CSV table of C-alpha atoms in Angstrom, one decimal:
chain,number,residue,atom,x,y,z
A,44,UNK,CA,-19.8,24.3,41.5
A,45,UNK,CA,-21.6,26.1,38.1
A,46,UNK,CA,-19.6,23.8,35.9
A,47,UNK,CA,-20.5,20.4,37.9
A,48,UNK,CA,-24.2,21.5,37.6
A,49,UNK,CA,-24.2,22.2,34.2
A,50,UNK,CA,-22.6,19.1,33.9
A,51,UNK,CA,-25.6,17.1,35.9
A,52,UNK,CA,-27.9,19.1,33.8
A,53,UNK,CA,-26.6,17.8,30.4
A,54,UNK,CA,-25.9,14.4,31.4
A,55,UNK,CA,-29.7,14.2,32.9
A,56,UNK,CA,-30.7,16.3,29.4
A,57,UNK,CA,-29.5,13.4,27.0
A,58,UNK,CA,-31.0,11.1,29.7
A,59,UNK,CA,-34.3,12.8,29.3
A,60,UNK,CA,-34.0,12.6,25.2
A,61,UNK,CA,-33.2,9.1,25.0
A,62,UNK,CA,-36.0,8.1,26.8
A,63,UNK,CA,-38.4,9.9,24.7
A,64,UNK,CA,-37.1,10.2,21.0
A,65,UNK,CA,-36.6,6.2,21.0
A,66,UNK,CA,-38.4,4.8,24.6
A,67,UNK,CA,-39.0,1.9,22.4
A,68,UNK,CA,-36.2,1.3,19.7
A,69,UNK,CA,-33.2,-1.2,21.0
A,70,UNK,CA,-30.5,-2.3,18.1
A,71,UNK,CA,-27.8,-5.2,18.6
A,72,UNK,CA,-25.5,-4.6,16.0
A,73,UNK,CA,-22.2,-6.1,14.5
A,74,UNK,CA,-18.6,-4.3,14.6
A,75,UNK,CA,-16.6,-6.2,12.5
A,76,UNK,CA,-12.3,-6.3,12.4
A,77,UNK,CA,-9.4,-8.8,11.1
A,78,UNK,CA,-7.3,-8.1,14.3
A,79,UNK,CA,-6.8,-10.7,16.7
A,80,UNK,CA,-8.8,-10.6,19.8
A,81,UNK,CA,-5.4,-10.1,22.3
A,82,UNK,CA,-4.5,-7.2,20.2
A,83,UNK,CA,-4.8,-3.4,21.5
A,84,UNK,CA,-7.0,-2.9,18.9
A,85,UNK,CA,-9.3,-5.3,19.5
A,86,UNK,CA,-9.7,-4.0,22.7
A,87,UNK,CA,-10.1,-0.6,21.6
A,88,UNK,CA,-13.0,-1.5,19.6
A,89,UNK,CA,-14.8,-3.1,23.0
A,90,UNK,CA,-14.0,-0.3,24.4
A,91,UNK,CA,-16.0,1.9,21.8
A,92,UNK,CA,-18.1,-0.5,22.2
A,93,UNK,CA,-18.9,-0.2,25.6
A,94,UNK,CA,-19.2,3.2,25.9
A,95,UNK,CA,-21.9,3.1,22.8
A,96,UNK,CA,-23.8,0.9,25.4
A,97,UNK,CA,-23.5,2.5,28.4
A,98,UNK,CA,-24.2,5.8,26.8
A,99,UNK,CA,-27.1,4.7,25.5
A,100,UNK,CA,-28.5,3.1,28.1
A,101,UNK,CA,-28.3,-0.2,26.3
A,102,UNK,CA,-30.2,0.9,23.4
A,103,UNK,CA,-27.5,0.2,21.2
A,104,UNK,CA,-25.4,-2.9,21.9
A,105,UNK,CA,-22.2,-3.7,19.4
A,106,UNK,CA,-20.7,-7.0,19.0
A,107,UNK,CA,-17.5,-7.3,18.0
A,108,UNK,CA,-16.3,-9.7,15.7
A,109,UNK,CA,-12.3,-10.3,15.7
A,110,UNK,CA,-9.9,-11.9,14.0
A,111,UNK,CA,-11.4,-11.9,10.5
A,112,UNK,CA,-15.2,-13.4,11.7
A,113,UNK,CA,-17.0,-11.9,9.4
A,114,UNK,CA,-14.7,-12.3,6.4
A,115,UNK,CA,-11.8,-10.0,4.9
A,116,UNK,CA,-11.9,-6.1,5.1
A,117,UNK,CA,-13.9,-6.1,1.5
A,118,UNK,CA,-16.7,-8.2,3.0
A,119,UNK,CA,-16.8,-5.7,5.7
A,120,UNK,CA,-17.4,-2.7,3.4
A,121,UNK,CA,-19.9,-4.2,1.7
A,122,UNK,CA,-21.9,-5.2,4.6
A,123,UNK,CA,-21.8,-1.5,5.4
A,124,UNK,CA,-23.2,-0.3,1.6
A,125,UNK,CA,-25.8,-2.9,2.2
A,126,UNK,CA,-26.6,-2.8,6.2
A,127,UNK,CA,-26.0,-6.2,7.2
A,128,UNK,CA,-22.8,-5.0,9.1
A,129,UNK,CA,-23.4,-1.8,10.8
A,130,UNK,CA,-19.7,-0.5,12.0
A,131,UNK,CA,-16.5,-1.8,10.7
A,132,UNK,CA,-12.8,-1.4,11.3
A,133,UNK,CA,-10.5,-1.2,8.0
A,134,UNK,CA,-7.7,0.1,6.2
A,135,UNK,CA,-7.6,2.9,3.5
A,136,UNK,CA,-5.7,0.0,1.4
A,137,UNK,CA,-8.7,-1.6,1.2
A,138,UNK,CA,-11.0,1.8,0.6
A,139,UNK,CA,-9.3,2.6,-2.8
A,140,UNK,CA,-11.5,0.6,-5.0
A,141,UNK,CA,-14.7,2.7,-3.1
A,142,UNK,CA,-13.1,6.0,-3.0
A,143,UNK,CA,-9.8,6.4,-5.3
A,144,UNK,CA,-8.5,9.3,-3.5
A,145,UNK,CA,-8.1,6.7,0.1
A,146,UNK,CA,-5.4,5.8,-1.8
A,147,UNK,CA,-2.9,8.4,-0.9
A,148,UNK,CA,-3.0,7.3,2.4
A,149,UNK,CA,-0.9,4.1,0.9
A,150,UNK,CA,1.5,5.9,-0.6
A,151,UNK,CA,5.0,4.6,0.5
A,152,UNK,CA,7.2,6.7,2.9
A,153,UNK,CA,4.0,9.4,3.3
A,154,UNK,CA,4.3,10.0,6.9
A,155,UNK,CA,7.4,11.5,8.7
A,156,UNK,CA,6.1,10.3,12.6
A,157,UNK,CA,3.0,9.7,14.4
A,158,UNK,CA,2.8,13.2,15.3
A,159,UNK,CA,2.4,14.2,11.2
A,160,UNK,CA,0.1,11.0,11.1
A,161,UNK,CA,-2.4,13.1,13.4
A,162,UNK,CA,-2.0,16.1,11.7
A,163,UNK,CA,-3.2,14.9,8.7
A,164,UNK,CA,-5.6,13.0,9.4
A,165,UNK,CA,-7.3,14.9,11.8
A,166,UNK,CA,-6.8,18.3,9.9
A,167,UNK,CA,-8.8,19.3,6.8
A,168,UNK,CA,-7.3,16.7,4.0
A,169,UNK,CA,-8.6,13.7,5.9
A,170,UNK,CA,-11.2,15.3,6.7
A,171,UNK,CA,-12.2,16.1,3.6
A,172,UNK,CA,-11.3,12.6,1.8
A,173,UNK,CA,-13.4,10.9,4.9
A,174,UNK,CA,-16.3,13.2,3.4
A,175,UNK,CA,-16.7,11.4,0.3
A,176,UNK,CA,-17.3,7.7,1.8
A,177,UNK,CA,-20.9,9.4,3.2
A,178,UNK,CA,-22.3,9.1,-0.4
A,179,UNK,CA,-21.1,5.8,-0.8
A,180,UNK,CA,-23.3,4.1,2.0
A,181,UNK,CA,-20.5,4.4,4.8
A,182,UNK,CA,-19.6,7.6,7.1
A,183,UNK,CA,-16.5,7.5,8.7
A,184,UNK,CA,-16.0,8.2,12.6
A,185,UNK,CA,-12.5,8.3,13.1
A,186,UNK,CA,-9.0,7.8,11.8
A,187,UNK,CA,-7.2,4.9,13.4
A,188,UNK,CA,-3.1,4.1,13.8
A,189,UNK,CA,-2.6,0.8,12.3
A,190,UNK,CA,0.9,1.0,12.6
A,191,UNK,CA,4.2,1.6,10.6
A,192,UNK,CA,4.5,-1.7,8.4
A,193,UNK,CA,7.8,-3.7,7.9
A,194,UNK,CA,8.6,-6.2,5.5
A,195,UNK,CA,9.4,-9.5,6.8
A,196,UNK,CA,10.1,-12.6,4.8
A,197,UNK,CA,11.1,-16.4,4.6
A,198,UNK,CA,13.8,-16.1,2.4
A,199,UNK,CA,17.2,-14.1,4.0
A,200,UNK,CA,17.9,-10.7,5.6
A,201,UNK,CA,16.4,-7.6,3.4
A,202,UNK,CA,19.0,-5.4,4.1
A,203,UNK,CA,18.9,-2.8,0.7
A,204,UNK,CA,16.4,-3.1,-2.0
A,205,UNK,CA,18.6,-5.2,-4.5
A,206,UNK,CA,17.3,-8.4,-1.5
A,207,UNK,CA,13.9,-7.7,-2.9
A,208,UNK,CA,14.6,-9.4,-6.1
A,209,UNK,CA,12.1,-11.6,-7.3
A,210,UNK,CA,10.0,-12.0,-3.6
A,211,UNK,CA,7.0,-13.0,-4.2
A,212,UNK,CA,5.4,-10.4,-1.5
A,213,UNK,CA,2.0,-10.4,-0.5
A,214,UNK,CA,0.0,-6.6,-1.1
A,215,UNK,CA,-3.2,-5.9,-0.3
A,216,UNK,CA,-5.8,-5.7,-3.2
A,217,UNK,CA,-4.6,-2.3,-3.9
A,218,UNK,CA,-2.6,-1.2,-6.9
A,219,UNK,CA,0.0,1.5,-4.7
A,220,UNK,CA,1.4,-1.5,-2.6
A,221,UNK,CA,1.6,-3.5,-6.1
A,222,UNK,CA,3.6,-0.6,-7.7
A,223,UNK,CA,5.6,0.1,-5.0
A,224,UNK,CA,6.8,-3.5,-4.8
A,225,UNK,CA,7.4,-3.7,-8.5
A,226,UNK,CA,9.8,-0.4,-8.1
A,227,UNK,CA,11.5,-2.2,-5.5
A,228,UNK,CA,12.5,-5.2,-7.5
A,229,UNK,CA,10.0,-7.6,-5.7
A,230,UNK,CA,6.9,-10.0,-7.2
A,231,UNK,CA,3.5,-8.7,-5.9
A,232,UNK,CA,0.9,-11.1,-5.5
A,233,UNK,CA,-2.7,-9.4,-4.1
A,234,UNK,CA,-4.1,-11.4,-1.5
A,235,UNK,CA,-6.6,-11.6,1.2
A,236,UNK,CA,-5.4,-11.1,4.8
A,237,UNK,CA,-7.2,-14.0,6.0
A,238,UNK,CA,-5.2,-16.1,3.5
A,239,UNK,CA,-1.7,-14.8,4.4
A,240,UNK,CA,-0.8,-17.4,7.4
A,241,UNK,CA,-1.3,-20.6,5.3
A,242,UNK,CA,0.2,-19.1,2.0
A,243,UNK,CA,3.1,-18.0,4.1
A,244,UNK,CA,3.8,-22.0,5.4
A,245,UNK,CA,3.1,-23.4,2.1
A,246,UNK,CA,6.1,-21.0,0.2
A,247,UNK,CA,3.1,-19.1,-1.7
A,248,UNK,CA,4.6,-16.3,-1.0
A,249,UNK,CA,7.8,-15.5,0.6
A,250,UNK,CA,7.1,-12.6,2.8
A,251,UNK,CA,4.7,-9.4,3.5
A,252,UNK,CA,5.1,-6.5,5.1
A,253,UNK,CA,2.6,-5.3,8.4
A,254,UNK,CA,2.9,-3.6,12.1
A,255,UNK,CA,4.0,-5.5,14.6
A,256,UNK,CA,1.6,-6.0,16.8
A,257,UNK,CA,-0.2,-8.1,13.8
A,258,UNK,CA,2.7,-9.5,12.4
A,259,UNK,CA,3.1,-11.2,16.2
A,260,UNK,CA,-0.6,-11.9,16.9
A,261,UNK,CA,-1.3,-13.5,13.2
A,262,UNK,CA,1.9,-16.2,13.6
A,263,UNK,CA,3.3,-15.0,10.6
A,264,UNK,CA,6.4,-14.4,12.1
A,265,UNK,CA,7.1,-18.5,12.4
A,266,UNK,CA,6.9,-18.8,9.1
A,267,UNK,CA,8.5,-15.5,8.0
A,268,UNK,CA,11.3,-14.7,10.8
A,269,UNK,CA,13.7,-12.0,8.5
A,270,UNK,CA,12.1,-8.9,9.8
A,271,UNK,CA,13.8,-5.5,8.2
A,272,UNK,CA,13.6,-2.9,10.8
A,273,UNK,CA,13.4,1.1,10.0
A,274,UNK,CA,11.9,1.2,6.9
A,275,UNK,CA,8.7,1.9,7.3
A,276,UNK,CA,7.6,1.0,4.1
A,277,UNK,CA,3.8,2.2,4.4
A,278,UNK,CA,1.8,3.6,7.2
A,279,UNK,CA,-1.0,1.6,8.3
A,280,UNK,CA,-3.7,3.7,8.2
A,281,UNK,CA,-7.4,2.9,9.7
A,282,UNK,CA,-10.8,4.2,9.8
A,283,UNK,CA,-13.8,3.5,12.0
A,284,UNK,CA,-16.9,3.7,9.9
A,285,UNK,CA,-20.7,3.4,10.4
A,286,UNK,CA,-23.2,2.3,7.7
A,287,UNK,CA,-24.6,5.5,6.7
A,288,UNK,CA,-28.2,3.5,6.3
A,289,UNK,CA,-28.1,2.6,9.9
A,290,UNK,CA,-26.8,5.8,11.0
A,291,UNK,CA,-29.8,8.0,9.5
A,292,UNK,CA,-32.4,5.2,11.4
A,293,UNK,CA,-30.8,6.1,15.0
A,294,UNK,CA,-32.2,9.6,16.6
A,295,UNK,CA,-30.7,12.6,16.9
A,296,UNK,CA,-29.0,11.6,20.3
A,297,UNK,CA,-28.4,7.9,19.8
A,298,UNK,CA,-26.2,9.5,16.9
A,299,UNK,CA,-24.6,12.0,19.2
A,300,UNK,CA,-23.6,9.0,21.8
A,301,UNK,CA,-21.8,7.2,18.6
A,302,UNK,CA,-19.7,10.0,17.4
A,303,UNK,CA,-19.0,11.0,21.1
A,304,UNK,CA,-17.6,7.2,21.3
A,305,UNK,CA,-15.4,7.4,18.9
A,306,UNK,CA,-14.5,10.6,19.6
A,307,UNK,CA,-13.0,9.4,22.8
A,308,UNK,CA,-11.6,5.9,21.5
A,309,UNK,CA,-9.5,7.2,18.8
A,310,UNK,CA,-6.5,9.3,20.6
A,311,UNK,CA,-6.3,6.5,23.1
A,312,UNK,CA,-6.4,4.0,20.3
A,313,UNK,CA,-3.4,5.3,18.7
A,314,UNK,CA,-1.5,6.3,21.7
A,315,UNK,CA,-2.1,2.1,22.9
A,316,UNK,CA,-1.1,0.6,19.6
A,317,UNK,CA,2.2,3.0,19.4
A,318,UNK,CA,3.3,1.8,23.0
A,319,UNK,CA,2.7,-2.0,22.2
A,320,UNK,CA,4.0,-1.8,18.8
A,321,UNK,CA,7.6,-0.7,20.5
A,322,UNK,CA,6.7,-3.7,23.2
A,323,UNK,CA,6.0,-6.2,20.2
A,324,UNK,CA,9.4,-5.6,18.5
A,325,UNK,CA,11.1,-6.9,21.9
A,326,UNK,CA,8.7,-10.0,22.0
A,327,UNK,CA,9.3,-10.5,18.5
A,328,UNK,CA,13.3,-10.7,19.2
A,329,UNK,CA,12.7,-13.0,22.1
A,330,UNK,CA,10.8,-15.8,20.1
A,331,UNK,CA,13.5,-15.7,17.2
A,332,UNK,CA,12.8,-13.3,14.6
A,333,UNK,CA,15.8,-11.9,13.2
A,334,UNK,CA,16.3,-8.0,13.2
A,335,UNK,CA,17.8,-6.5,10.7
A,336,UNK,CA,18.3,-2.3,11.1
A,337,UNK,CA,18.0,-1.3,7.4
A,338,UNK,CA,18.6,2.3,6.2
A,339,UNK,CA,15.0,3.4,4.7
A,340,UNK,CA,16.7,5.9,2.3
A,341,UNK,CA,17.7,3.8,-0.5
A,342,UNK,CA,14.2,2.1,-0.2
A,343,UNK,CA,12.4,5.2,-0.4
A,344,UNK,CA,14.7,6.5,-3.2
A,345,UNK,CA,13.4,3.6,-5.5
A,346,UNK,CA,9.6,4.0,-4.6
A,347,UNK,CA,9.7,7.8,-5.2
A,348,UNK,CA,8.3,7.4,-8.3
A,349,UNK,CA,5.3,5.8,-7.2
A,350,UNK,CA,3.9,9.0,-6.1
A,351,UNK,CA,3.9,11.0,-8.9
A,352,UNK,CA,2.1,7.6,-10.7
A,353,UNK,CA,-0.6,7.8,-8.3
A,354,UNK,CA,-1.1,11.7,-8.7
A,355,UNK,CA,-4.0,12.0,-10.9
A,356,UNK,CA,-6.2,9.3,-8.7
A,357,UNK,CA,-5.3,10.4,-5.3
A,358,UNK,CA,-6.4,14.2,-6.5
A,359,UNK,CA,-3.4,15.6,-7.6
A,360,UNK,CA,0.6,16.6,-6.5
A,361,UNK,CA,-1.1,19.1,-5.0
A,362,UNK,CA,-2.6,16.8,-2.2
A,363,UNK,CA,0.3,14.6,-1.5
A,364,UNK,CA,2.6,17.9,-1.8
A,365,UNK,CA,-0.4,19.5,0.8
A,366,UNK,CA,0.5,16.1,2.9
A,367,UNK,CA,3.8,16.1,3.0
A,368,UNK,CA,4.7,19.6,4.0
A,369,UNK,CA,2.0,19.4,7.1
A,370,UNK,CA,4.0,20.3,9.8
A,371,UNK,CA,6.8,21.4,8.0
């Protein structure tokens, strides 16, 4: 009985303060993301997004834009240094040209399961790399699963490294996936995601790797059915940012009602897009893609030495050693 009045209390206590520290101030802001709009992410996103308005009482209403709206991931992080886009969705491949140490979250092989995944992330090493986008015009809210990615090509079955030879395969604009590619044997050609579907048709490139879920929802997979299963090549890792400019405007408790949000979207987030990503692979068998169970070892063997290349940017040996024995 205490605790469900204390609970009334509060709720009627952050009531009380949004009607009084901004009775006046309303914002209809932008949320922007490259997943499709069927995706679970995409719906985790509305869902943050809805709780932001009905926390807020409506002072605060988020549109999502989907499917690459607003432009590639780059565009997005921009917006938020400059405050014409005030939350975005990305990938740390994308954050390494803003913060060089994002990069050891693209390291290949880097994460054992989704239960290291959160201890990282979530412990003081994320933490503490998440810290140093405040100062660039962005703070970070969460960590988001994006998803183990898979390479999957036009070409024939990769089933050991030496099938890499001489792929052209797209990687993000981000020079771990370029490295780890050339260790592997393969061509890497940096590109855009929102370019990847027609350069895919038109032989531009001859494969990619990405989760599941977006390998399904982008069409890829038509024109790139050899999918190599088990080798996780990279871990798709996300954040959830705000820009910092239009954080600092919002009052104390319209900021409180954000970080709450996300708070509560991210362990659903990643618990959703693990369960579909095991549904997509069974979709993806039924519409033709061909499975191929690869053994990640040999893989991982040849793109070993990408980590010790990457050392000095990412912060030292010491950081990806820190990462590596988490949970150990």
């Amino acid at each position: 009985m205490k605790l469900s009045i204390l609970r009334r209390l509060a709720v009627g206590a952050v009531a009380l303060a949004l009607g009084s520290a901004a009775a006046a101030a309303t914002y209809t802001v932008k949320l922007a993301h490259a997943a499709g709009e069927q995706t679970t992410f995409n719906r985790s996103m509305q869902k943050f997004a809805d709780e932001v308005r009905q926390k807020s009482q409506g002072q605060i209403d988020i549109k999502v834009f989907h499917s690459s709206q607003l432009g590639g991931e780059r565009d997005y992080v921009e917006g938020l240094q400059l405050g014409s886009v005030e939350f975005a969705a990305v990938t740390t491949s994308t954050m390494g040209s803003f913060e060089p140490r994002m990069s050891v979250f693209s390291l290949p092989f880097l994460f054992r399961s989704p239960e290291h995944f959160d201890a990282v992330v979530d412990g003081p090493i994320g933490t503490e790399i998440a810290g140093r986008l405040t100062a660039k015009g962005m703070r970070v809210l969460g960590y988001t699963d994006m998803g183990s990615r898979y390479i999957h090509n036009s070409r024939h079955p990769v089933k050991t490294p030496a099938d890499l030879a001489n792929l052209k395969m797209r990687v993000p604009q981000d020079n771990v996936p370029l490295e780890t590619y050339a260790a592997l044997g393969a061509r890497a050609v940096p590109m855009a995601w929102p370019e990847v579907y027609s350069a895919v048709k038109q032989g531009v490139i001859d494969g990619l790797d990405n989760a599941l879920i977006f390998y399904e929802a982008s069409g890829v997979y038509e024109g790139a059915p050899y999918l190599t299963y088990g080798v996780p090549i990279f871990q798709s890792t996300g954040l959830l940012m705000v820009s910092e400019s239009f954080y600092r405007k919002l009052p104390d408790p319209l900021k409180k009602v954000v970080s709450d949000a996300a708070r509560d979207m991210i362990p659903e987030q990643r618990r959703s897009f693990r369960a579909d990503s095991s549904a997509a692979l069974e979709r993806l068998k039924s519409k033709g893609v061909k499975v191929e169970l690869a053994d990640p070892a040999p893989f991982a063997a040849k793109a070993a030495p990408v980590w010790n290349k990457f050392a000095a940017q990412v912060g030292g040996r010491q950081v990806i050693d820190a990462i590596d024995n988490t949970g150990r």
